[in-house]
Short mmCIF file of C-alpha atoms in Angstrom, two decimals:
data_model
loop_
_atom_site.label_atom_id
_atom_site.label_comp_id
_atom_site.label_asym_id
_atom_site.label_seq_id
_atom_site.Cartn_x
_atom_site.Cartn_y
_atom_site.Cartn_z
CA MET A 813 -34.56 -127.29 -9.49
CA PHE A 814 -37.82 -127.76 -7.61
CA ASP A 815 -38.35 -126.59 -4.07
CA VAL A 816 -40.23 -129.77 -3.18
CA VAL A 817 -40.93 -133.05 -4.94
CA ILE A 818 -43.99 -134.86 -3.58
CA VAL A 819 -44.12 -138.59 -4.32
CA GLY A 820 -47.73 -139.78 -4.33
CA GLY A 821 -50.80 -138.07 -5.75
CA GLY A 822 -53.41 -139.20 -3.25
CA PRO A 823 -55.29 -136.91 -0.87
CA THR A 824 -52.27 -136.36 1.40
CA GLY A 825 -49.94 -135.46 -1.46
CA MET A 826 -52.44 -133.15 -3.12
CA MET A 827 -53.27 -131.44 0.18
CA LEU A 828 -49.58 -130.85 0.81
CA ALA A 829 -49.05 -129.51 -2.71
CA GLY A 830 -51.78 -126.95 -2.16
CA GLU A 831 -50.31 -125.91 1.18
CA LEU A 832 -46.82 -125.43 -0.27
CA ARG A 833 -48.13 -123.45 -3.23
CA LEU A 834 -49.90 -121.15 -0.78
CA HIS A 835 -46.41 -120.01 0.17
CA GLY A 836 -45.16 -119.76 -3.41
CA LEU A 837 -42.97 -122.86 -3.52
CA ASN A 838 -42.14 -124.58 -6.81
CA VAL A 839 -43.77 -127.99 -6.36
CA VAL A 840 -44.14 -131.12 -8.49
CA VAL A 841 -46.30 -134.13 -7.60
CA LEU A 842 -45.21 -137.51 -8.98
CA GLU A 843 -47.94 -140.16 -9.20
CA ARG A 844 -47.08 -143.61 -10.57
CA LEU A 845 -50.64 -144.30 -11.80
CA ALA A 846 -51.58 -142.74 -15.12
CA GLU A 847 -55.20 -142.34 -13.95
CA PRO A 848 -56.97 -142.46 -10.56
CA THR A 849 -58.08 -145.97 -9.56
CA GLY A 850 -61.70 -144.99 -9.00
CA GLN A 851 -61.71 -147.00 -5.77
CA THR A 852 -63.55 -145.50 -2.82
CA ARG A 853 -62.10 -146.75 0.44
CA ALA A 854 -62.74 -143.71 2.64
CA LEU A 855 -66.30 -142.44 2.80
CA GLY A 856 -66.10 -139.21 4.77
CA LEU A 857 -64.26 -136.39 6.46
CA HIS A 858 -64.22 -135.89 10.20
CA VAL A 859 -64.60 -132.59 12.04
CA ARG A 860 -60.95 -131.56 12.09
CA SER A 861 -60.52 -132.19 8.37
CA VAL A 862 -63.66 -130.16 7.68
CA GLU A 863 -62.16 -127.34 9.75
CA VAL A 864 -58.91 -127.58 7.78
CA LEU A 865 -60.81 -127.20 4.51
CA ASP A 866 -62.68 -124.21 5.94
CA GLN A 867 -59.42 -122.57 7.02
CA ARG A 868 -58.22 -122.73 3.43
CA GLY A 869 -61.46 -121.67 1.76
CA LEU A 870 -62.12 -125.09 0.23
CA LEU A 871 -65.09 -126.24 2.25
CA GLU A 872 -67.89 -124.95 0.05
CA ARG A 873 -66.83 -127.02 -2.95
CA PHE A 874 -66.80 -130.13 -0.71
CA LEU A 875 -70.16 -129.34 0.87
CA ARG A 876 -71.76 -129.09 -2.57
CA LEU A 877 -70.80 -132.71 -3.29
CA GLY A 878 -71.11 -134.22 0.18
CA THR A 879 -73.73 -134.91 2.83
CA ARG A 880 -73.64 -133.79 6.45
CA HIS A 881 -74.25 -136.51 9.03
CA GLU A 882 -74.75 -135.71 12.69
CA THR A 883 -74.53 -139.30 13.75
CA GLY A 884 -72.56 -141.53 16.09
CA GLY A 885 -71.35 -145.08 15.52
CA PHE A 886 -67.76 -144.18 14.72
CA PHE A 887 -66.17 -146.04 17.61
CA ALA A 888 -66.32 -149.74 16.74
CA GLY A 889 -69.72 -149.15 15.16
CA ILE A 890 -71.41 -148.64 18.54
CA THR A 891 -74.34 -146.36 17.74
CA ARG A 892 -74.81 -143.42 20.05
CA SER A 893 -76.21 -139.95 19.44
CA TRP A 894 -73.85 -137.22 18.33
CA PRO A 895 -72.86 -135.28 21.50
CA ASP A 896 -74.39 -131.83 21.94
CA GLY A 897 -72.15 -128.79 22.00
CA LEU A 898 -68.94 -130.18 20.52
CA ASP A 899 -66.15 -127.60 20.53
CA THR A 900 -66.50 -126.83 16.84
CA ALA A 901 -68.57 -124.82 14.39
CA HIS A 902 -68.73 -127.96 12.22
CA GLY A 903 -70.42 -130.57 14.37
CA TYR A 904 -70.93 -133.19 11.68
CA VAL A 905 -69.23 -135.81 9.56
CA LEU A 906 -69.12 -134.92 5.87
CA GLY A 907 -70.05 -137.97 3.83
CA ILE A 908 -68.08 -137.77 0.59
CA PRO A 909 -66.38 -140.56 -1.41
CA GLN A 910 -62.59 -140.67 -1.43
CA THR A 911 -62.58 -140.38 -5.22
CA VAL A 912 -64.33 -137.00 -4.95
CA THR A 913 -62.06 -135.80 -2.14
CA GLU A 914 -58.99 -136.73 -4.15
CA ARG A 915 -60.32 -135.03 -7.30
CA LEU A 916 -61.18 -131.80 -5.51
CA LEU A 917 -57.79 -131.62 -3.80
CA ALA A 918 -56.03 -132.33 -7.10
CA GLU A 919 -58.00 -129.55 -8.77
CA HIS A 920 -57.07 -127.19 -5.95
CA ALA A 921 -53.38 -128.09 -6.17
CA ALA A 922 -53.38 -127.53 -9.94
CA GLU A 923 -55.26 -124.24 -9.61
CA ALA A 924 -52.69 -123.12 -7.05
CA GLY A 925 -49.90 -123.81 -9.55
CA ALA A 926 -48.53 -127.21 -8.56
CA GLU A 927 -47.22 -129.36 -11.40
CA ILE A 928 -48.81 -132.83 -11.40
CA ARG A 929 -47.11 -135.59 -13.37
CA ARG A 930 -49.08 -138.84 -13.62
CA GLY A 931 -47.52 -142.08 -14.81
CA HIS A 932 -44.18 -141.26 -13.16
CA GLU A 933 -42.76 -143.79 -10.71
CA LEU A 934 -39.92 -143.24 -8.26
CA ALA A 935 -37.11 -145.78 -8.54
CA GLY A 936 -34.34 -144.29 -6.41
CA LEU A 937 -33.27 -141.26 -4.43
CA SER A 938 -30.18 -139.75 -2.88
CA GLN A 939 -29.56 -136.60 -0.88
CA ASP A 940 -26.72 -134.29 0.00
CA ASP A 941 -26.26 -130.95 1.72
CA GLY A 942 -27.77 -129.11 -1.24
CA GLY A 943 -30.86 -131.15 -1.95
CA VAL A 944 -32.41 -134.43 -3.08
CA THR A 945 -32.09 -136.27 -6.38
CA ALA A 946 -35.08 -138.39 -7.37
CA GLU A 947 -34.54 -141.03 -10.04
CA LEU A 948 -37.64 -142.15 -11.92
CA SER A 949 -38.26 -145.56 -13.49
CA ASP A 950 -37.79 -144.11 -16.98
CA GLY A 951 -34.32 -142.83 -16.07
CA THR A 952 -35.36 -139.21 -15.56
CA ARG A 953 -33.70 -137.39 -12.67
CA LEU A 954 -35.28 -134.54 -10.76
CA ARG A 955 -33.50 -132.29 -8.31
CA SER A 956 -35.24 -130.59 -5.39
CA ARG A 957 -34.44 -128.98 -2.07
CA TYR A 958 -36.75 -131.39 -0.21
CA LEU A 959 -38.79 -134.49 -1.03
CA VAL A 960 -41.90 -135.80 0.75
CA GLY A 961 -43.11 -139.38 0.48
CA CYS A 962 -46.91 -139.49 0.40
CA ASP A 963 -46.89 -142.77 -1.48
CA GLY A 964 -48.97 -145.03 0.73
CA GLY A 965 -48.48 -147.97 3.05
CA ARG A 966 -46.04 -149.71 0.71
CA SER A 967 -44.08 -146.48 0.37
CA THR A 968 -41.11 -146.64 -1.98
CA VAL A 969 -39.70 -143.52 -0.33
CA ARG A 970 -39.76 -145.08 3.12
CA LYS A 971 -38.11 -148.26 1.86
CA LEU A 972 -35.39 -146.38 -0.01
CA LEU A 973 -34.66 -144.40 3.16
CA GLY A 974 -34.43 -147.59 5.20
CA VAL A 975 -36.83 -146.21 7.80
CA GLY A 976 -38.13 -148.89 10.13
CA PHE A 977 -41.86 -149.62 10.07
CA PRO A 978 -42.49 -151.58 13.27
CA GLY A 979 -45.88 -152.88 14.31
CA GLU A 980 -48.07 -155.92 13.82
CA PRO A 981 -48.83 -157.78 10.59
CA SER A 982 -52.38 -158.53 9.53
CA ARG A 983 -54.20 -161.19 11.54
CA VAL A 984 -57.46 -160.93 9.62
CA GLU A 985 -58.37 -159.70 6.17
CA THR A 986 -61.51 -158.13 4.74
CA LEU A 987 -62.83 -158.05 1.19
CA LEU A 988 -64.16 -154.74 -0.11
CA GLY A 989 -65.62 -153.90 -3.48
CA GLU A 990 -68.23 -152.07 -5.51
CA MET A 991 -70.63 -154.17 -7.57
CA GLU A 992 -74.21 -154.81 -8.61
CA LEU A 993 -76.53 -157.36 -6.98
CA THR A 994 -79.90 -158.91 -7.68
CA ALA A 995 -81.27 -159.34 -4.13
CA SER A 996 -84.20 -157.14 -3.14
CA PRO A 997 -83.64 -154.30 -0.68
CA GLN A 998 -85.87 -156.13 1.80
CA GLU A 999 -83.82 -159.33 1.63
CA LEU A 1000 -80.58 -157.39 1.83
CA ALA A 1001 -81.68 -155.45 4.91
CA ALA A 1002 -83.05 -158.51 6.73
CA VAL A 1003 -80.02 -160.70 6.12
CA THR A 1004 -77.53 -157.94 6.93
CA GLU A 1005 -79.30 -157.11 10.19
CA LYS A 1006 -79.13 -160.77 11.25
CA VAL A 1007 -75.48 -161.31 10.29
CA ARG A 1008 -74.28 -158.10 11.95
CA ARG A 1009 -75.51 -159.28 15.34
CA THR A 1010 -72.30 -161.29 15.54
CA GLN A 1011 -70.17 -160.22 12.55
CA PHE A 1012 -69.51 -156.49 12.28
CA ARG A 1013 -67.18 -156.65 9.26
CA PHE A 1014 -70.10 -157.35 6.97
CA GLY A 1015 -72.50 -155.27 4.94
CA ALA A 1016 -73.77 -154.02 1.59
CA MET A 1017 -74.76 -150.40 1.18
CA PRO A 1018 -75.99 -148.60 -1.96
CA THR A 1019 -73.59 -146.09 -3.50
CA GLY A 1020 -75.80 -144.93 -6.36
CA ASN A 1021 -76.32 -145.91 -9.99
CA GLY A 1022 -77.40 -149.41 -8.96
CA LEU A 1023 -74.06 -150.16 -7.28
CA TYR A 1024 -73.41 -151.48 -3.78
CA ARG A 1025 -70.36 -151.28 -1.55
CA VAL A 1026 -69.91 -154.82 -0.25
CA ILE A 1027 -67.73 -155.80 2.70
CA VAL A 1028 -67.19 -159.31 4.04
CA PRO A 1029 -64.43 -161.14 5.98
CA ALA A 1030 -61.93 -162.99 3.81
CA GLU A 1031 -61.16 -166.67 4.28
CA GLY A 1032 -57.60 -165.94 5.37
CA VAL A 1033 -54.74 -163.48 4.92
CA ALA A 1034 -53.43 -163.28 1.36
CA GLU A 1035 -49.70 -163.62 0.80
CA ASP A 1036 -49.82 -160.78 -1.74
CA ARG A 1037 -52.48 -158.18 -0.97
CA THR A 1038 -51.72 -156.32 -4.18
CA VAL A 1039 -53.56 -159.11 -6.04
CA PRO A 1040 -57.28 -158.24 -5.91
CA PRO A 1041 -59.83 -160.88 -4.99
CA SER A 1042 -62.17 -162.38 -7.56
CA ILE A 1043 -65.94 -161.97 -7.66
CA GLU A 1044 -66.18 -165.70 -6.95
CA GLU A 1045 -64.25 -165.16 -3.73
CA PHE A 1046 -66.84 -162.55 -2.72
CA ARG A 1047 -69.68 -164.94 -3.55
CA ARG A 1048 -68.09 -167.75 -1.53
CA GLN A 1049 -67.52 -165.60 1.56
CA LEU A 1050 -70.99 -164.04 1.38
CA ARG A 1051 -72.53 -167.51 1.31
CA THR A 1052 -70.34 -168.56 4.24
CA PHE A 1053 -71.52 -165.71 6.47
CA ALA A 1054 -75.01 -164.95 5.14
CA GLY A 1055 -76.14 -168.12 3.42
CA THR A 1056 -76.61 -166.13 0.20
CA ASP A 1057 -74.38 -164.20 -2.16
CA PHE A 1058 -77.12 -161.61 -2.90
CA GLY A 1059 -76.58 -162.28 -6.60
CA VAL A 1060 -73.48 -160.04 -6.75
CA HIS A 1061 -72.16 -159.41 -10.25
CA SER A 1062 -70.53 -156.85 -12.56
CA PRO A 1063 -67.90 -155.53 -10.12
CA ARG A 1064 -66.45 -152.06 -10.75
CA TRP A 1065 -63.48 -152.75 -8.49
CA LEU A 1066 -62.46 -155.33 -5.90
CA SER A 1067 -59.86 -155.07 -3.16
CA ARG A 1068 -58.79 -156.45 0.17
CA PHE A 1069 -57.40 -154.91 3.33
CA GLY A 1070 -55.92 -156.27 6.52
CA ASP A 1071 -55.59 -155.06 10.09
CA ALA A 1072 -51.82 -154.49 9.99
CA THR A 1073 -50.81 -151.67 12.32
CA ARG A 1074 -47.44 -150.00 11.77
CA LEU A 1075 -45.79 -146.64 12.50
CA ALA A 1076 -42.62 -145.27 10.90
CA GLU A 1077 -39.77 -144.85 13.35
CA ARG A 1078 -39.12 -141.33 12.10
CA TYR A 1079 -40.93 -138.90 9.84
CA ARG A 1080 -37.81 -137.05 8.72
CA THR A 1081 -34.47 -138.23 7.36
CA GLY A 1082 -32.45 -135.18 6.38
CA ARG A 1083 -34.22 -133.55 3.46
CA VAL A 1084 -36.77 -136.32 3.00
CA LEU A 1085 -40.01 -136.58 4.97
CA LEU A 1086 -42.96 -138.98 5.19
CA ALA A 1087 -46.67 -138.20 5.47
CA GLY A 1088 -49.97 -140.06 5.36
CA ASP A 1089 -50.00 -143.83 4.95
CA ALA A 1090 -46.29 -143.78 4.11
CA ALA A 1091 -45.78 -142.93 7.79
CA HIS A 1092 -48.55 -144.99 9.40
CA ILE A 1093 -51.01 -147.75 8.54
CA HIS A 1094 -53.89 -149.10 10.58
CA PRO A 1095 -57.30 -150.71 10.10
CA PRO A 1096 -60.01 -148.39 8.72
CA THR A 1097 -62.15 -148.60 11.85
CA GLY A 1098 -63.49 -145.17 12.72
CA GLY A 1099 -62.69 -143.81 9.25
CA GLN A 1100 -59.53 -142.03 10.42
CA GLY A 1101 -56.87 -142.89 7.82
CA LEU A 1102 -57.49 -140.31 5.09
CA ASN A 1103 -58.19 -137.67 7.73
CA LEU A 1104 -54.93 -138.39 9.52
CA GLY A 1105 -53.02 -137.91 6.26
CA LEU A 1106 -54.71 -134.60 5.45
CA GLN A 1107 -53.87 -133.33 8.92
CA ASP A 1108 -50.23 -134.45 8.50
CA ALA A 1109 -50.03 -132.32 5.37
CA PHE A 1110 -51.65 -129.36 7.13
CA ASN A 1111 -49.07 -129.55 9.91
CA LEU A 1112 -46.10 -130.01 7.58
CA GLY A 1113 -46.88 -127.55 4.78
CA TRP A 1114 -46.19 -124.21 6.49
CA LYS A 1115 -43.16 -125.59 8.33
CA LEU A 1116 -41.53 -126.94 5.18
CA ALA A 1117 -42.30 -123.70 3.35
CA ALA A 1118 -40.59 -121.71 6.11
CA GLN A 1119 -37.58 -124.04 5.91
CA VAL A 1120 -37.25 -123.64 2.14
CA ARG A 1121 -37.63 -119.87 2.43
CA GLY A 1122 -34.90 -119.70 5.08
CA ARG A 1123 -37.26 -118.31 7.70
CA ALA A 1124 -37.71 -121.37 9.89
CA PRO A 1125 -36.43 -121.11 13.47
CA ASP A 1126 -34.25 -123.93 14.78
CA GLY A 1127 -36.21 -127.12 15.26
CA LEU A 1128 -39.35 -126.04 13.40
CA LEU A 1129 -39.17 -128.75 10.75
CA ASP A 1130 -38.32 -131.39 13.36
CA SER A 1131 -41.48 -130.40 15.25
CA TYR A 1132 -43.43 -132.11 12.47
CA HIS A 1133 -42.31 -135.53 13.76
CA ALA A 1134 -42.54 -134.43 17.39
CA GLU A 1135 -46.17 -133.39 16.96
CA ARG A 1136 -47.59 -135.82 14.44
CA HIS A 1137 -45.88 -139.07 15.47
CA PRO A 1138 -47.70 -139.21 18.85
CA VAL A 1139 -51.02 -138.38 17.14
CA ALA A 1140 -50.60 -141.34 14.79
CA ALA A 1141 -49.57 -143.58 17.68
CA ALA A 1142 -52.82 -142.68 19.46
CA VAL A 1143 -54.85 -143.47 16.32
CA LEU A 1144 -53.11 -146.83 16.01
CA ASP A 1145 -54.04 -147.60 19.60
CA ASN A 1146 -57.71 -146.73 19.20
CA THR A 1147 -57.97 -148.79 15.99
CA ARG A 1148 -56.37 -151.75 17.78
CA ALA A 1149 -59.03 -151.43 20.47
CA GLN A 1150 -61.83 -151.12 17.93
CA MET A 1151 -60.70 -154.18 15.99
CA HIS A 1152 -60.77 -156.17 19.22
CA LEU A 1153 -64.32 -154.98 19.88
CA LEU A 1154 -65.36 -156.16 16.39
CA GLU A 1155 -64.24 -159.75 16.95
CA PRO A 1156 -67.07 -162.33 17.23
CA GLU A 1157 -65.66 -164.28 20.21
CA PRO A 1158 -67.48 -164.10 23.59
CA GLY A 1159 -64.73 -162.12 25.35
CA PRO A 1160 -64.58 -159.18 22.92
CA ARG A 1161 -68.39 -159.18 22.65
CA ALA A 1162 -68.62 -158.86 26.44
CA VAL A 1163 -66.19 -155.93 26.43
CA ARG A 1164 -68.19 -154.35 23.60
CA ARG A 1165 -71.42 -154.59 25.62
CA LEU A 1166 -69.70 -152.99 28.60
CA LEU A 1167 -68.33 -150.12 26.49
CA ALA A 1168 -71.77 -149.60 24.96
CA GLU A 1169 -73.13 -149.14 28.49
CA LEU A 1170 -70.36 -146.67 29.35
CA MET A 1171 -71.07 -144.68 26.21
CA GLU A 1172 -74.49 -143.86 27.61
CA PHE A 1173 -72.60 -141.38 29.79
CA ASP A 1174 -72.15 -138.12 27.87
CA GLU A 1175 -68.55 -137.68 29.05
CA VAL A 1176 -67.50 -141.06 27.65
CA ASN A 1177 -69.36 -140.62 24.37
CA ARG A 1178 -67.93 -137.13 23.94
CA HIS A 1179 -64.37 -138.27 24.74
CA LEU A 1180 -64.45 -141.00 22.09
CA ILE A 1181 -66.03 -138.77 19.43
CA GLU A 1182 -63.45 -136.04 20.06
CA LYS A 1183 -60.73 -138.68 19.74
CA ILE A 1184 -62.02 -140.06 16.45
CA THR A 1185 -62.68 -136.63 14.94
CA ALA A 1186 -59.25 -135.31 16.10
CA ILE A 1187 -60.58 -132.16 17.75
CA SER A 1188 -59.06 -133.23 21.06
CA VAL A 1189 -55.50 -133.18 19.65
CA ARG A 1190 -53.20 -131.02 21.74
CA TYR A 1191 -49.55 -130.57 20.84
CA ASP A 1192 -47.02 -130.28 23.65
CA PHE A 1193 -45.94 -126.64 23.76
CA GLY A 1194 -45.02 -126.79 27.44
CA GLU A 1195 -46.84 -125.48 30.48
CA GLY A 1196 -49.40 -122.71 30.09
CA HIS A 1197 -53.00 -121.85 29.39
CA GLU A 1198 -55.43 -124.70 28.69
CA LEU A 1199 -55.75 -123.50 25.07
CA LEU A 1200 -52.01 -123.76 24.43
CA GLY A 1201 -51.25 -126.41 21.82
CA ARG A 1202 -54.91 -126.96 20.88
CA ARG A 1203 -56.52 -125.91 17.64
CA LEU A 1204 -58.93 -123.01 18.00
CA ARG A 1205 -62.47 -123.50 16.76
CA ASP A 1206 -63.95 -121.09 14.25
CA THR A 1207 -65.67 -118.15 15.89
CA ARG A 1208 -67.55 -115.03 14.86
CA LEU A 1209 -65.64 -111.77 15.14
CA GLU A 1210 -66.57 -108.18 14.44
CA ARG A 1211 -64.60 -108.52 11.19
CA GLY A 1212 -66.18 -111.82 10.16
CA ARG A 1213 -65.29 -115.44 10.88
CA LEU A 1214 -61.91 -116.38 12.32
CA TYR A 1215 -61.27 -119.10 9.74
CA GLU A 1216 -61.94 -116.69 6.90
CA LEU A 1217 -59.03 -114.60 8.18
CA MET A 1218 -56.62 -117.58 8.03
CA ARG A 1219 -56.93 -118.52 4.38
CA GLY A 1220 -53.57 -117.08 3.41
CA GLY A 1221 -51.73 -119.70 5.47
CA ARG A 1222 -50.13 -117.09 7.72
CA GLY A 1223 -49.88 -116.81 11.48
CA LEU A 1224 -52.48 -114.65 13.20
CA LEU A 1225 -52.49 -112.60 16.38
CA LEU A 1226 -56.07 -112.20 17.57
CA ASP A 1227 -55.76 -109.14 19.79
CA ARG A 1228 -58.60 -108.29 22.17
CA THR A 1229 -56.54 -105.75 24.14
CA GLY A 1230 -57.56 -102.86 21.93
CA GLY A 1231 -54.29 -102.88 20.01
CA ARG A 1232 -51.76 -102.76 22.84
CA LEU A 1233 -49.84 -105.64 21.28
CA SER A 1234 -47.67 -105.64 18.15
CA VAL A 1235 -46.19 -108.08 15.61
CA THR A 1236 -43.74 -105.51 14.25
CA GLY A 1237 -40.94 -107.34 12.47
CA TRP A 1238 -43.14 -110.31 11.58
CA GLU A 1239 -45.79 -108.53 9.49
CA ASP A 1240 -44.67 -110.52 6.45
CA ARG A 1241 -45.61 -113.79 8.21
CA VAL A 1242 -48.19 -112.90 10.85
CA ASP A 1243 -51.46 -110.97 10.59
CA HIS A 1244 -52.49 -108.72 13.48
CA VAL A 1245 -56.24 -108.64 13.97
CA VAL A 1246 -57.54 -106.25 16.62
CA ASP A 1247 -61.05 -107.45 17.37
CA ALA A 1248 -62.95 -107.57 20.64
CA GLY A 1249 -65.68 -109.85 19.28
CA GLY A 1250 -65.94 -113.60 19.44
CA GLU A 1251 -66.33 -116.09 22.23
CA LEU A 1252 -62.81 -116.01 23.69
CA ASP A 1253 -62.35 -114.82 27.26
CA VAL A 1254 -58.58 -114.25 26.97
CA PRO A 1255 -56.74 -111.01 26.12
CA ALA A 1256 -55.03 -112.35 22.99
CA VAL A 1257 -54.01 -115.55 21.21
CA LEU A 1258 -51.26 -116.22 18.68
CA LEU A 1259 -52.26 -118.83 16.12
CA ARG A 1260 -49.90 -120.79 13.91
CA PRO A 1261 -50.87 -121.19 10.25
CA ASP A 1262 -52.42 -124.56 11.11
CA GLY A 1263 -54.74 -122.93 13.65
CA HIS A 1264 -53.06 -124.26 16.80
CA VAL A 1265 -52.63 -121.84 19.69
CA ALA A 1266 -48.97 -120.90 20.14
CA TRP A 1267 -49.44 -118.28 22.86
CA VAL A 1268 -52.10 -116.85 25.16
CA GLY A 1269 -51.69 -113.62 27.16
CA GLU A 1270 -51.17 -109.88 27.00
CA ASP A 1271 -47.47 -109.37 27.72
CA GLN A 1272 -45.59 -107.97 24.71
CA VAL A 1273 -42.19 -109.33 25.73
CA ASP A 1274 -43.61 -112.81 26.14
CA LEU A 1275 -45.32 -112.48 22.75
CA LEU A 1276 -42.04 -111.55 21.06
CA ALA A 1277 -40.43 -114.73 22.35
CA ARG A 1278 -43.27 -116.83 20.96
CA LEU A 1279 -43.15 -115.07 17.60
CA ALA A 1280 -39.46 -115.90 17.32
CA ARG A 1281 -40.08 -119.48 18.45
CA TRP A 1282 -42.58 -120.24 15.70
CA PHE A 1283 -41.90 -117.70 12.96
CA GLY A 1284 -38.14 -117.13 13.08
CA THR A 1285 -36.10 -113.99 13.21
CA ALA A 1286 -37.89 -110.68 12.84
CA ALA A 1287 -37.42 -108.96 9.48
CA ASP A 1288 -36.66 -105.64 11.20
CA ARG A 1289 -34.63 -106.27 14.34
CA SER A 1290 -34.43 -102.56 15.15
CA ALA A 1291 -38.22 -102.31 15.21
CA VAL A 1292 -38.38 -105.21 17.69
CA GLY A 1293 -35.78 -103.56 19.84
#
């Protein structure tokens, strides 16, 4: 019997597998495709995802294969300078193809001990008080304590659960692919600059090895988006919008995407949970989709591990929905707004010009960048200090960097009182770091394994209540007493 079956071997599923293995769970990832598609839809990682990788010691392998960009233009493509002094030690976007991100996360999951089974498709599932039974298309049955659907926007897990997926269907569709072309760089740049004055869903950018990533509006909305477009369809649409097809040929892959916006009604049904695109879909404006899924996994992993280990306090696993559902709803809203600003009609173009003026103000520009990069996310932990519920940025301590101390996936009490506080009874789940260094001007903070601030203060009794709230019953009740 497995502790957790993960359905879907994309970035979200692989990130979750690594998180669960950090806590020693027996994990298997089921991926219906025998090999990765090789398609690169997402092109980068935003600040919060970069921080997540740093907190788990994975960032260096990503930095070696990516490119740092301190650039704006992530809200509806309106170009503004990157704000100075963002609340992060990683003030950049990491340009890295989705194929590389997925490969690195899969390698990490395998290194951590997760079992990865490719070419295995889920056909049915059932659950009872003791666990979940997953039935595969070849008739194989797997038994696990919990199952997580990370299987994309057309999630089989979500459909088998009967979870509602309300929202709006696609109104427009966009063609996306990777191919060669014969047009000169000068012609390509001149034509693209002219077309993008009125049509923002258009472009062709080099991806290396003589290939270009081409994007152009489709003629309409396909009845079946699983059927890829043809190269002739690309040529026709390029000629429609640009007057030339740039001589596109030899496609490596072709796809289409719409602007459907949907959010699962619930992220948990008994012992089955949803994460990533299985829980939410939205247009790719702002490059938030892959990042949102990684952050779902980061929030869920330690909570599910505590549940399996029998250490989770009441309501901990349900806090996954309570915290992440509103975050996804906010992303859906900002992508709706961005899609409106990308429309070529006079009304949306007027609103776009107005927003571009407002973004000249640092406060507006900063607010939108913090929204897109997810560093402004604050979970509702009730009334308290302004840090409560927010993730804490990396900071230098006398003992090194804060994020380096969090790589074990445990809670952490950062104690600047000189050691007057104690985590006795929770030492198996929470590290106690007495360190007066860093940039904090508070006596102490209690961090959850995902880096969000669960408590701020210096009162031991108050701290004990927060330890119990997030980390369960103390191992040694007499010591707490």
